[in-house]
PDB file of C-alpha atoms and ligand atoms in Angstrom:
ATOM      1  CA  MET A   1      -9.617   2.781  21.927  1.00 83.00           C
ATOM      2  CA  ALA A   2      -9.648   0.933  18.607  1.00 93.00           C
ATOM      3  CA  LEU A   3      -6.314   0.483  16.828  1.00 96.00           C
ATOM      4  CA  VAL A   4      -7.724   2.010  13.657  1.00 97.00           C
ATOM      5  CA  GLU A   5     -10.527   4.569  13.640  1.00 97.00           C
ATOM      6  CA  ILE A   6     -11.903   5.748  10.318  1.00 98.00           C
ATOM      7  CA  ASN A   7     -14.497   8.469  10.626  1.00 98.00           C
ATOM      8  CA  ASN A   8     -16.596   9.930   7.810  1.00 98.00           C
ATOM      9  CA  VAL A   9     -13.862   9.725   5.219  1.00 98.00           C
ATOM     10  CA  HIS A  10     -14.440  11.221   1.799  1.00 98.00           C
ATOM     11  CA  LYS A  11     -11.965  10.743  -1.014  1.00 98.00           C
ATOM     12  CA  SER A  12     -12.199  11.967  -4.592  1.00 97.00           C
ATOM     13  CA  PHE A  13     -10.071  11.573  -7.677  1.00 97.00           C
ATOM     14  CA  GLY A  14     -10.827  14.755  -9.574  1.00 95.00           C
ATOM     15  CA  ALA A  15     -14.581  15.114  -9.727  1.00 95.00           C
ATOM     16  CA  VAL A  16     -15.196  11.453  -8.923  1.00 97.00           C
ATOM     17  CA  GLU A  17     -15.901  10.634  -5.309  1.00 97.00           C
ATOM     18  CA  VAL A  18     -14.695   7.082  -4.639  1.00 98.00           C
ATOM     19  CA  LEU A  19     -15.026   6.986  -0.838  1.00 98.00           C
ATOM     20  CA  LYS A  20     -18.279   8.415   0.435  1.00 98.00           C
ATOM     21  CA  ASP A  21     -18.501   8.902   4.156  1.00 98.00           C
ATOM     22  CA  VAL A  22     -16.654   5.730   5.123  1.00 98.00           C
ATOM     23  CA  SER A  23     -16.447   4.912   8.816  1.00 98.00           C
ATOM     24  CA  LEU A  24     -14.895   1.798  10.268  1.00 97.00           C
ATOM     25  CA  SER A  25     -13.093   0.791  13.396  1.00 97.00           C
ATOM     26  CA  VAL A  26     -10.643  -2.042  13.868  1.00 97.00           C
ATOM     27  CA  GLU A  27      -9.735  -3.344  17.307  1.00 97.00           C
ATOM     28  CA  GLU A  28      -6.322  -4.711  18.166  1.00 96.00           C
ATOM     29  CA  GLY A  29      -6.051  -8.333  17.025  1.00 96.00           C
ATOM     30  CA  GLU A  30      -9.018  -8.082  14.692  1.00 97.00           C
ATOM     31  CA  ILE A  31      -8.965  -9.540  11.185  1.00 97.00           C
ATOM     32  CA  VAL A  32     -11.094  -7.346   8.957  1.00 98.00           C
ATOM     33  CA  THR A  33     -11.823  -8.519   5.444  1.00 97.00           C
ATOM     34  CA  ILE A  34     -13.038  -6.057   2.839  1.00 98.00           C
ATOM     35  CA  ILE A  35     -15.059  -7.500   0.000  1.00 97.00           C
ATOM     36  CA  GLY A  36     -16.907  -5.860  -2.859  1.00 97.00           C
ATOM     37  CA  ARG A  37     -17.049  -5.430  -6.596  1.00 96.00           C
ATOM     38  CA  SER A  38     -14.281  -4.002  -8.718  1.00 96.00           C
ATOM     39  CA  GLY A  39     -14.207  -0.225  -8.363  1.00 96.00           C
ATOM     40  CA  SER A  40     -16.045  -0.139  -5.039  1.00 98.00           C
ATOM     41  CA  GLY A  41     -13.117   1.613  -3.346  1.00 98.00           C
ATOM     42  CA  LYS A  42     -11.403  -1.227  -1.469  1.00 98.00           C
ATOM     43  CA  SER A  43      -7.820  -0.485  -2.545  1.00 97.00           C
ATOM     44  CA  THR A  44      -8.325   3.241  -2.164  1.00 98.00           C
ATOM     45  CA  LEU A  45      -9.439   2.764   1.426  1.00 98.00           C
ATOM     46  CA  LEU A  46      -6.341   0.688   2.248  1.00 97.00           C
ATOM     47  CA  ARG A  47      -4.104   3.271   0.587  1.00 95.00           C
ATOM     48  CA  CYS A  48      -5.702   6.067   2.615  1.00 96.00           C
ATOM     49  CA  ILE A  49      -5.098   4.148   5.854  1.00 95.00           C
ATOM     50  CA  ASN A  50      -1.393   4.035   5.026  1.00 92.00           C
ATOM     51  CA  ALA A  51      -1.335   7.671   3.849  1.00 92.00           C
ATOM     52  CA  LEU A  52      -0.435   6.612   0.319  1.00 92.00           C
ATOM     53  CA  GLU A  53      -3.447   8.675  -0.718  1.00 93.00           C
ATOM     54  CA  PRO A  54      -4.627  11.900   0.920  1.00 94.00           C
ATOM     55  CA  ILE A  55      -8.258  12.103   1.994  1.00 96.00           C
ATOM     56  CA  ASN A  56     -10.515  15.067   1.290  1.00 96.00           C
ATOM     57  CA  SER A  57     -12.343  15.098   4.588  1.00 96.00           C
ATOM     58  CA  GLY A  58     -12.967  12.979   7.622  1.00 97.00           C
ATOM     59  CA  ARG A  59     -10.389  11.484   9.918  1.00 96.00           C
ATOM     60  CA  ILE A  60      -8.232   8.384  10.154  1.00 96.00           C
ATOM     61  CA  THR A  61      -6.341   7.599  13.339  1.00 96.00           C
ATOM     62  CA  ILE A  62      -3.992   4.720  14.057  1.00 95.00           C
ATOM     63  CA  GLU A  63      -3.105   4.055  17.679  1.00 94.00           C
ATOM     64  CA  GLY A  64      -4.521   7.464  18.467  1.00 91.00           C
ATOM     65  CA  GLN A  65      -2.380   9.310  15.943  1.00 91.00           C
ATOM     66  CA  GLN A  66      -4.076  11.092  13.079  1.00 92.00           C
ATOM     67  CA  VAL A  67      -2.989   9.990   9.618  1.00 92.00           C
ATOM     68  CA  ALA A  68      -2.406  12.690   7.019  1.00 84.00           C
ATOM     69  CA  ALA A  69      -0.539  12.627   3.730  1.00 74.00           C
ATOM     70  CA  GLY A  70       2.037  15.243   4.686  1.00 75.00           C
ATOM     71  CA  MET A  71       2.284  14.271   8.313  1.00 78.00           C
ATOM     72  CA  ARG A  72       5.514  14.759  10.218  1.00 79.00           C
ATOM     73  CA  ASN A  73       5.665  11.145  11.399  1.00 83.00           C
ATOM     74  CA  LEU A  74       4.929   9.590   8.041  1.00 85.00           C
ATOM     75  CA  LYS A  75       7.997   7.354   8.087  1.00 84.00           C
ATOM     76  CA  GLU A  76       7.229   6.205  11.565  1.00 85.00           C
ATOM     77  CA  LEU A  77       3.612   5.516  10.559  1.00 88.00           C
ATOM     78  CA  ARG A  78       4.763   3.385   7.629  1.00 86.00           C
ATOM     79  CA  GLN A  79       6.888   1.336  10.018  1.00 87.00           C
ATOM     80  CA  ARG A  80       3.886   0.619  12.187  1.00 92.00           C
ATOM     81  CA  VAL A  81       1.625  -0.143   9.238  1.00 95.00           C
ATOM     82  CA  GLY A  82       2.821  -2.712   6.726  1.00 94.00           C
ATOM     83  CA  ILE A  83       1.185  -3.068   3.341  1.00 94.00           C
ATOM     84  CA  VAL A  84       1.471  -5.935   0.867  1.00 94.00           C
ATOM     85  CA  PHE A  85       0.163  -5.663  -2.672  1.00 93.00           C
ATOM     86  CA  GLN A  86      -0.763  -8.076  -5.405  1.00 90.00           C
ATOM     87  CA  ALA A  87       2.583  -7.361  -7.123  1.00 90.00           C
ATOM     88  CA  PHE A  88       5.268  -8.234  -4.605  1.00 81.00           C
ATOM     89  CA  ASN A  89       7.931  -5.843  -5.978  1.00 88.00           C
ATOM     90  CA  LEU A  90      11.002  -7.554  -4.582  1.00 95.00           C
ATOM     91  CA  PHE A  91      14.330  -6.136  -5.763  1.00 96.00           C
ATOM     92  CA  PRO A  92      15.450  -8.675  -8.374  1.00 96.00           C
ATOM     93  CA  HIS A  93      19.162  -7.936  -7.986  1.00 97.00           C
ATOM     94  CA  LEU A  94      19.162  -8.459  -4.206  1.00 97.00           C
ATOM     95  CA  LYS A  95      19.114 -11.744  -2.337  1.00 97.00           C
ATOM     96  CA  VAL A  96      16.120 -12.550  -0.149  1.00 98.00           C
ATOM     97  CA  GLU A  97      18.081 -11.599   2.967  1.00 97.00           C
ATOM     98  CA  ARG A  98      18.874  -8.115   1.650  1.00 97.00           C
ATOM     99  CA  ASN A  99      15.331  -7.588   0.379  1.00 97.00           C
ATOM    100  CA  ILE A 100      14.147  -8.122   3.936  1.00 97.00           C
ATOM    101  CA  THR A 101      16.856  -6.213   5.789  1.00 96.00           C
ATOM    102  CA  LEU A 102      17.188  -3.209   3.488  1.00 95.00           C
ATOM    103  CA  ALA A 103      14.552  -1.046   5.151  1.00 91.00           C
ATOM    104  CA  PRO A 104      15.284  -2.015   8.769  1.00 92.00           C
ATOM    105  CA  THR A 105      19.014  -1.303   8.318  1.00 93.00           C
ATOM    106  CA  LEU A 106      18.473   1.916   6.373  1.00 90.00           C
ATOM    107  CA  THR A 107      16.144   3.217   9.063  1.00 85.00           C
ATOM    108  CA  GLY A 108      18.621   2.210  11.735  1.00 83.00           C
ATOM    109  CA  ARG A 109      16.255  -0.264  13.344  1.00 85.00           C
ATOM    110  CA  VAL A 110      18.857  -2.997  13.314  1.00 91.00           C
ATOM    111  CA  SER A 111      22.608  -3.056  12.872  1.00 91.00           C
ATOM    112  CA  LYS A 112      24.215  -4.886   9.954  1.00 86.00           C
ATOM    113  CA  ARG A 113      25.306  -7.558  12.430  1.00 88.00           C
ATOM    114  CA  GLU A 114      21.764  -8.202  13.651  1.00 94.00           C
ATOM    115  CA  ALA A 115      20.273  -8.067  10.181  1.00 95.00           C
ATOM    116  CA  ARG A 116      20.743 -11.688   9.144  1.00 96.00           C
ATOM    117  CA  ALA A 117      19.166 -12.949  12.359  1.00 96.00           C
ATOM    118  CA  LEU A 118      16.195 -10.680  11.728  1.00 96.00           C
ATOM    119  CA  ALA A 119      15.835 -11.947   8.146  1.00 97.00           C
ATOM    120  CA  LEU A 120      15.993 -15.509   9.402  1.00 97.00           C
ATOM    121  CA  GLU A 121      13.389 -14.856  12.085  1.00 96.00           C
ATOM    122  CA  CYS A 122      10.972 -13.285   9.595  1.00 96.00           C
ATOM    123  CA  LEU A 123      11.572 -15.952   6.954  1.00 97.00           C
ATOM    124  CA  THR A 124      10.901 -18.638   9.536  1.00 96.00           C
ATOM    125  CA  LYS A 125       7.498 -17.065  10.167  1.00 93.00           C
ATOM    126  CA  VAL A 126       6.619 -17.524   6.498  1.00 95.00           C
ATOM    127  CA  GLY A 127       8.230 -20.962   6.271  1.00 94.00           C
ATOM    128  CA  LEU A 128      11.121 -19.959   4.017  1.00 96.00           C
ATOM    129  CA  ALA A 129      14.213 -19.904   6.226  1.00 97.00           C
ATOM    130  CA  GLU A 130      16.094 -22.068   3.719  1.00 97.00           C
ATOM    131  CA  LYS A 131      15.688 -19.421   0.974  1.00 97.00           C
ATOM    132  CA  ILE A 132      17.619 -16.683   2.737  1.00 98.00           C
ATOM    133  CA  ASP A 133      20.416 -16.690   0.133  1.00 98.00           C
ATOM    134  CA  ALA A 134      18.227 -17.121  -2.935  1.00 98.00           C
ATOM    135  CA  PHE A 135      17.462 -14.460  -5.504  1.00 98.00           C
ATOM    136  CA  PRO A 136      13.772 -13.644  -6.107  1.00 97.00           C
ATOM    137  CA  GLU A 137      13.805 -15.170  -9.607  1.00 96.00           C
ATOM    138  CA  GLN A 138      14.749 -18.511  -8.073  1.00 97.00           C
ATOM    139  CA  LEU A 139      11.485 -18.566  -6.122  1.00 96.00           C
ATOM    140  CA  SER A 140       7.921 -19.385  -7.120  1.00 95.00           C
ATOM    141  CA  GLY A 141       5.314 -16.623  -7.104  1.00 94.00           C
ATOM    142  CA  GLY A 142       3.903 -17.903  -3.828  1.00 94.00           C
ATOM    143  CA  GLN A 143       7.344 -17.943  -2.258  1.00 95.00           C
ATOM    144  CA  GLN A 144       8.069 -14.423  -3.514  1.00 96.00           C
ATOM    145  CA  GLN A 145       4.835 -13.198  -1.977  1.00 94.00           C
ATOM    146  CA  ARG A 146       5.786 -14.862   1.320  1.00 95.00           C
ATOM    147  CA  VAL A 147       9.152 -13.048   1.182  1.00 97.00           C
ATOM    148  CA  ALA A 148       7.258  -9.793   0.597  1.00 96.00           C
ATOM    149  CA  ILE A 149       5.251 -10.534   3.751  1.00 95.00           C
ATOM    150  CA  ALA A 150       8.471 -11.353   5.657  1.00 96.00           C
ATOM    151  CA  ARG A 151       9.895  -8.036   4.476  1.00 95.00           C
ATOM    152  CA  CYS A 152       6.932  -6.272   6.064  1.00 94.00           C
ATOM    153  CA  LEU A 153       7.268  -8.252   9.280  1.00 94.00           C
ATOM    154  CA  ALA A 154      10.884  -7.123   9.571  1.00 94.00           C
ATOM    155  CA  MET A 155       9.606  -3.645  10.393  1.00 92.00           C
ATOM    156  CA  ARG A 156       7.628  -5.145  13.305  1.00 93.00           C
ATOM    157  CA  PRO A 157       4.351  -3.569  12.227  1.00 95.00           C
ATOM    158  CA  HIS A 158       1.389  -3.217  14.558  1.00 96.00           C
ATOM    159  CA  LEU A 159      -1.032  -3.433  11.639  1.00 97.00           C
ATOM    160  CA  MET A 160      -0.833  -5.212   8.306  1.00 97.00           C
ATOM    161  CA  LEU A 161      -2.772  -4.294   5.180  1.00 97.00           C
ATOM    162  CA  PHE A 162      -3.091  -6.840   2.379  1.00 97.00           C
ATOM    163  CA  ASP A 163      -4.498  -5.906  -1.014  1.00 97.00           C
ATOM    164  CA  GLU A 164      -5.439  -9.012  -3.006  1.00 95.00           C
ATOM    165  CA  VAL A 165      -2.083 -10.591  -2.279  1.00 94.00           C
ATOM    166  CA  THR A 166      -3.073 -13.912  -3.829  1.00 94.00           C
ATOM    167  CA  SER A 167      -4.805 -12.616  -6.959  1.00 92.00           C
ATOM    168  CA  ALA A 168      -1.773 -12.799  -9.245  1.00 90.00           C
ATOM    169  CA  LEU A 169      -0.760 -16.290  -8.138  1.00 91.00           C
ATOM    170  CA  ASP A 170      -1.358 -19.596  -9.866  1.00 91.00           C
ATOM    171  CA  PRO A 171      -4.207 -21.352  -8.059  1.00 90.00           C
ATOM    172  CA  GLU A 172      -1.955 -24.037  -6.585  1.00 91.00           C
ATOM    173  CA  LEU A 173       0.185 -21.359  -4.877  1.00 92.00           C
ATOM    174  CA  VAL A 174      -2.662 -19.447  -3.226  1.00 93.00           C
ATOM    175  CA  GLY A 175      -3.015 -21.824  -0.269  1.00 94.00           C
ATOM    176  CA  GLU A 176       0.538 -21.406   1.024  1.00 93.00           C
ATOM    177  CA  VAL A 177       0.183 -17.611   1.162  1.00 94.00           C
ATOM    178  CA  LEU A 178      -3.233 -17.796   2.840  1.00 95.00           C
ATOM    179  CA  LYS A 179      -1.752 -20.175   5.399  1.00 95.00           C
ATOM    180  CA  VAL A 180       0.958 -17.641   6.287  1.00 95.00           C
ATOM    181  CA  MET A 181      -1.728 -15.002   6.773  1.00 95.00           C
ATOM    182  CA  GLU A 182      -3.768 -17.399   8.879  1.00 94.00           C
ATOM    183  CA  ASP A 183      -0.742 -18.066  11.094  1.00 94.00           C
ATOM    184  CA  MET A 184      -0.213 -14.327  11.522  1.00 94.00           C
ATOM    185  CA  ALA A 185      -3.861 -13.908  12.449  1.00 94.00           C
ATOM    186  CA  ARG A 186      -3.589 -16.654  15.012  1.00 93.00           C
ATOM    187  CA  GLN A 187      -0.569 -14.963  16.540  1.00 93.00           C
ATOM    188  CA  GLY A 188      -2.592 -11.831  17.125  1.00 94.00           C
ATOM    189  CA  MET A 189      -1.548  -9.547  14.263  1.00 96.00           C
ATOM    190  CA  THR A 190      -4.155  -6.923  13.464  1.00 97.00           C
ATOM    191  CA  MET A 191      -4.956  -7.170   9.770  1.00 98.00           C
ATOM    192  CA  ILE A 192      -7.139  -5.490   7.190  1.00 98.00           C
ATOM    193  CA  LEU A 193      -7.277  -7.370   3.949  1.00 97.00           C
ATOM    194  CA  VAL A 194      -8.978  -7.142   0.625  1.00 97.00           C
ATOM    195  CA  THR A 195      -9.547 -10.566  -0.865  1.00 95.00           C
ATOM    196  CA  HIS A 196     -11.656 -12.565  -3.253  1.00 92.00           C
ATOM    197  CA  GLU A 197     -10.975 -15.707  -1.235  1.00 92.00           C
ATOM    198  CA  MET A 198     -14.391 -16.102   0.333  1.00 93.00           C
ATOM    199  CA  ASN A 199     -13.511 -19.252   2.266  1.00 92.00           C
ATOM    200  CA  PHE A 200     -10.609 -17.435   3.884  1.00 93.00           C
ATOM    201  CA  ALA A 201     -12.891 -14.511   4.708  1.00 93.00           C
ATOM    202  CA  ARG A 202     -15.475 -16.842   6.170  1.00 93.00           C
ATOM    203  CA  ASN A 203     -13.046 -18.836   8.278  1.00 92.00           C
ATOM    204  CA  VAL A 204     -10.467 -16.298   9.433  1.00 94.00           C
ATOM    205  CA  ALA A 205     -12.086 -12.868   9.531  1.00 96.00           C
ATOM    206  CA  SER A 206     -13.529 -11.466  12.723  1.00 95.00           C
ATOM    207  CA  LYS A 207     -15.363  -8.857  10.676  1.00 97.00           C
ATOM    208  CA  ILE A 208     -16.417  -8.592   7.040  1.00 97.00           C
ATOM    209  CA  VAL A 209     -16.908  -5.218   5.406  1.00 98.00           C
ATOM    210  CA  PHE A 210     -18.869  -5.186   2.171  1.00 98.00           C
ATOM    211  CA  MET A 211     -18.117  -2.070   0.154  1.00 98.00           C
ATOM    212  CA  HIS A 212     -20.388  -0.886  -2.593  1.00 98.00           C
ATOM    213  CA  GLN A 213     -20.061   2.298  -4.642  1.00 98.00           C
ATOM    214  CA  GLY A 214     -17.593   3.846  -2.231  1.00 98.00           C
ATOM    215  CA  ARG A 215     -19.611   3.133   0.905  1.00 98.00           C
ATOM    216  CA  VAL A 216     -19.516   0.575   3.690  1.00 98.00           C
ATOM    217  CA  TRP A 217     -22.724  -1.076   2.625  1.00 98.00           C
ATOM    218  CA  GLU A 218     -22.840  -3.797   5.271  1.00 97.00           C
ATOM    219  CA  GLU A 219     -20.494  -4.990   7.979  1.00 97.00           C
ATOM    220  CA  GLY A 220     -20.515  -7.684  10.614  1.00 96.00           C
ATOM    221  CA  PRO A 221     -19.154 -11.078  11.579  1.00 96.00           C
ATOM    222  CA  PRO A 222     -18.930 -13.595   8.715  1.00 95.00           C
ATOM    223  CA  SER A 223     -21.607 -15.789  10.279  1.00 92.00           C
ATOM    224  CA  LYS A 224     -24.067 -12.917   9.982  1.00 95.00           C
ATOM    225  CA  LEU A 225     -23.017 -11.364   6.684  1.00 95.00           C
ATOM    226  CA  PHE A 226     -22.708 -14.513   4.643  1.00 92.00           C
ATOM    227  CA  THR A 227     -25.744 -16.321   5.982  1.00 92.00           C
ATOM    228  CA  ASN A 228     -28.055 -13.381   6.377  1.00 94.00           C
ATOM    229  CA  PRO A 229     -27.189 -10.528   3.996  1.00 95.00           C
ATOM    230  CA  GLN A 230     -29.476  -7.552   4.511  1.00 96.00           C
ATOM    231  CA  THR A 231     -29.184  -5.819   1.162  1.00 97.00           C
ATOM    232  CA  PRO A 232     -29.879  -6.992  -2.400  1.00 97.00           C
ATOM    233  CA  GLU A 233     -26.386  -5.746  -3.359  1.00 97.00           C
ATOM    234  CA  LEU A 234     -24.643  -8.067  -0.905  1.00 97.00           C
ATOM    235  CA  LYS A 235     -26.958 -10.942  -1.827  1.00 96.00           C
ATOM    236  CA  ALA A 236     -26.042 -10.480  -5.474  1.00 96.00           C
ATOM    237  CA  PHE A 237     -22.335 -10.212  -4.644  1.00 95.00           C
ATOM    238  CA  ILE A 238     -22.355 -13.412  -2.601  1.00 93.00           C
ATOM    239  CA  GLY A 239     -24.260 -15.134  -5.388  1.00 90.00           C
ATOM    240  CA  SER A 240     -21.658 -14.086  -7.928  1.00 88.00           C
ATOM    241  CA  THR A 241     -18.775 -15.478  -5.841  1.00 83.00           C
ATOM    242  CA  ARG A 242     -20.414 -18.727  -4.829  1.00 64.00           C
ATOM    243  CA  HIS A 243     -18.219 -20.788  -7.148  1.00 53.00           C
ATOM    244  CA  ASN A 244     -15.203 -19.880  -4.969  1.00 50.00           C
TER     245      ASN A 244
HETATM  246  N1  LIG B 301      -5.161   7.102  -8.911  1.00 96.91           N
HETATM  247  C1  LIG B 301      -6.423   7.151  -9.366  1.00 96.91           C
HETATM  248  N2  LIG B 301      -6.839   8.134 -10.174  1.00 96.91           N
HETATM  249  C2  LIG B 301      -8.110   8.213 -10.600  1.00 96.91           C
HETATM  250  N3  LIG B 301      -9.066   7.326 -10.262  1.00 96.91           N
HETATM  251  C3  LIG B 301      -8.727   6.322  -9.465  1.00 96.91           C
HETATM  252  C4  LIG B 301      -7.384   6.153  -8.965  1.00 96.91           C
HETATM  253  N4  LIG B 301      -7.350   5.060  -8.194  1.00 96.91           N
HETATM  254  C5  LIG B 301      -8.587   4.543  -8.215  1.00 96.91           C
HETATM  255  N5  LIG B 301      -9.437   5.292  -8.969  1.00 96.91           N
HETATM  256  C6  LIG B 301     -10.863   5.050  -9.160  1.00 96.91           C
HETATM  257  O1  LIG B 301     -11.467   4.915  -7.892  1.00 96.91           O
HETATM  258  C7  LIG B 301     -12.458   3.906  -7.901  1.00 96.91           C
HETATM  259  C8  LIG B 301     -12.154   2.890  -6.832  1.00 96.91           C
HETATM  260  O2  LIG B 301     -10.963   2.228  -7.170  1.00 96.91           O
HETATM  261  P1  LIG B 301     -10.306   1.114  -6.237  1.00 96.91           P
HETATM  262  O3  LIG B 301      -9.033   0.727  -6.891  1.00 96.91           O
HETATM  263  O4  LIG B 301     -10.273   1.603  -4.850  1.00 96.91           O
HETATM  264  O5  LIG B 301     -11.373  -0.060  -6.363  1.00 96.91           O
HETATM  265  P2  LIG B 301     -11.278  -1.558  -5.857  1.00 96.91           P
HETATM  266  O6  LIG B 301     -12.504  -1.810  -5.052  1.00 96.91           O
HETATM  267  O7  LIG B 301      -9.983  -1.805  -5.214  1.00 96.91           O
HETATM  268  O8  LIG B 301     -11.393  -2.380  -7.221  1.00 96.91           O
HETATM  269  P3  LIG B 301     -10.687  -3.763  -7.655  1.00 96.91           P
HETATM  270  O9  LIG B 301     -11.496  -4.870  -7.042  1.00 96.91           O
HETATM  271  O10 LIG B 301     -10.810  -3.769  -9.144  1.00 96.91           O
HETATM  272  O11 LIG B 301      -9.273  -3.738  -7.190  1.00 96.91           O
HETATM  273  C9  LIG B 301     -12.477   3.341  -9.296  1.00 96.91           C
HETATM  274  O12 LIG B 301     -13.516   3.950 -10.009  1.00 96.91           O
HETATM  275  C10 LIG B 301     -11.140   3.731  -9.864  1.00 96.91           C
HETATM  276  O13 LIG B 301     -11.200   3.890 -11.241  1.00 96.91           O
HETATM  277 MG1  LIG B 302      -8.344  -2.997  -5.670  1.00 96.91          MG
END
């Protein structure tokens, strides 16, 4: 059984259908990269996977459990599925340690005594152990985004969703965040990510999904999709991103 199964999902905002019969499956340990033009439905799909948006029809299951907006196990689902956005949204008045341990202590996952060790463990994974006592404003954008990733890891997710996590960063800070994601991929984390970083997609993804007008237009391994696109839409998209 795949870790994530998306079957025939339709999603509308008002009269506008933004996901049109989307199906996709993600195996454990897979790195799936979603690419596509602005407005093609990439963020909406991620948000539906995490039940941040309800779907109109179809079915999404994670580890065999059906995802639904009002589901009973919503909290538990959100612990298994981490999501990181472009805006990292750290609490500015809390030190890095507390930003990371807030959710795990509130949910009773760890005791106050174990919390610092957990923060340290997660910060080490993103290469920022020495920043445990810093405030967010004392960190660069890239470092703040790495703390946001560490905060997700503290919930010990089985699946991570990343929505353009490097898009708001200065170009010289993008690499350090991509490297953290690459390390996570290598360690076997299942990930679905939306990115404009085509080199990252090419080198790290096990599967590329090209979305167009709310549909999965093409999907396959990077070797196939990038070198042999089947549709004029994907050809045009690859052409427009070639400068990356
Ligand atoms: N909360 C909302 N209410 C109404 N329409 C929305 C909402 N969120 C997204 N949309 C619309 O749904 C469509 C898909 O949006 P989505 O954000 O999923 O695209 P995207 O592929 O992530 O684009 P981008 O690359 O710009 O981030 C767009 O037409 C957008 O305007
Ligand atoms: Mg988006």
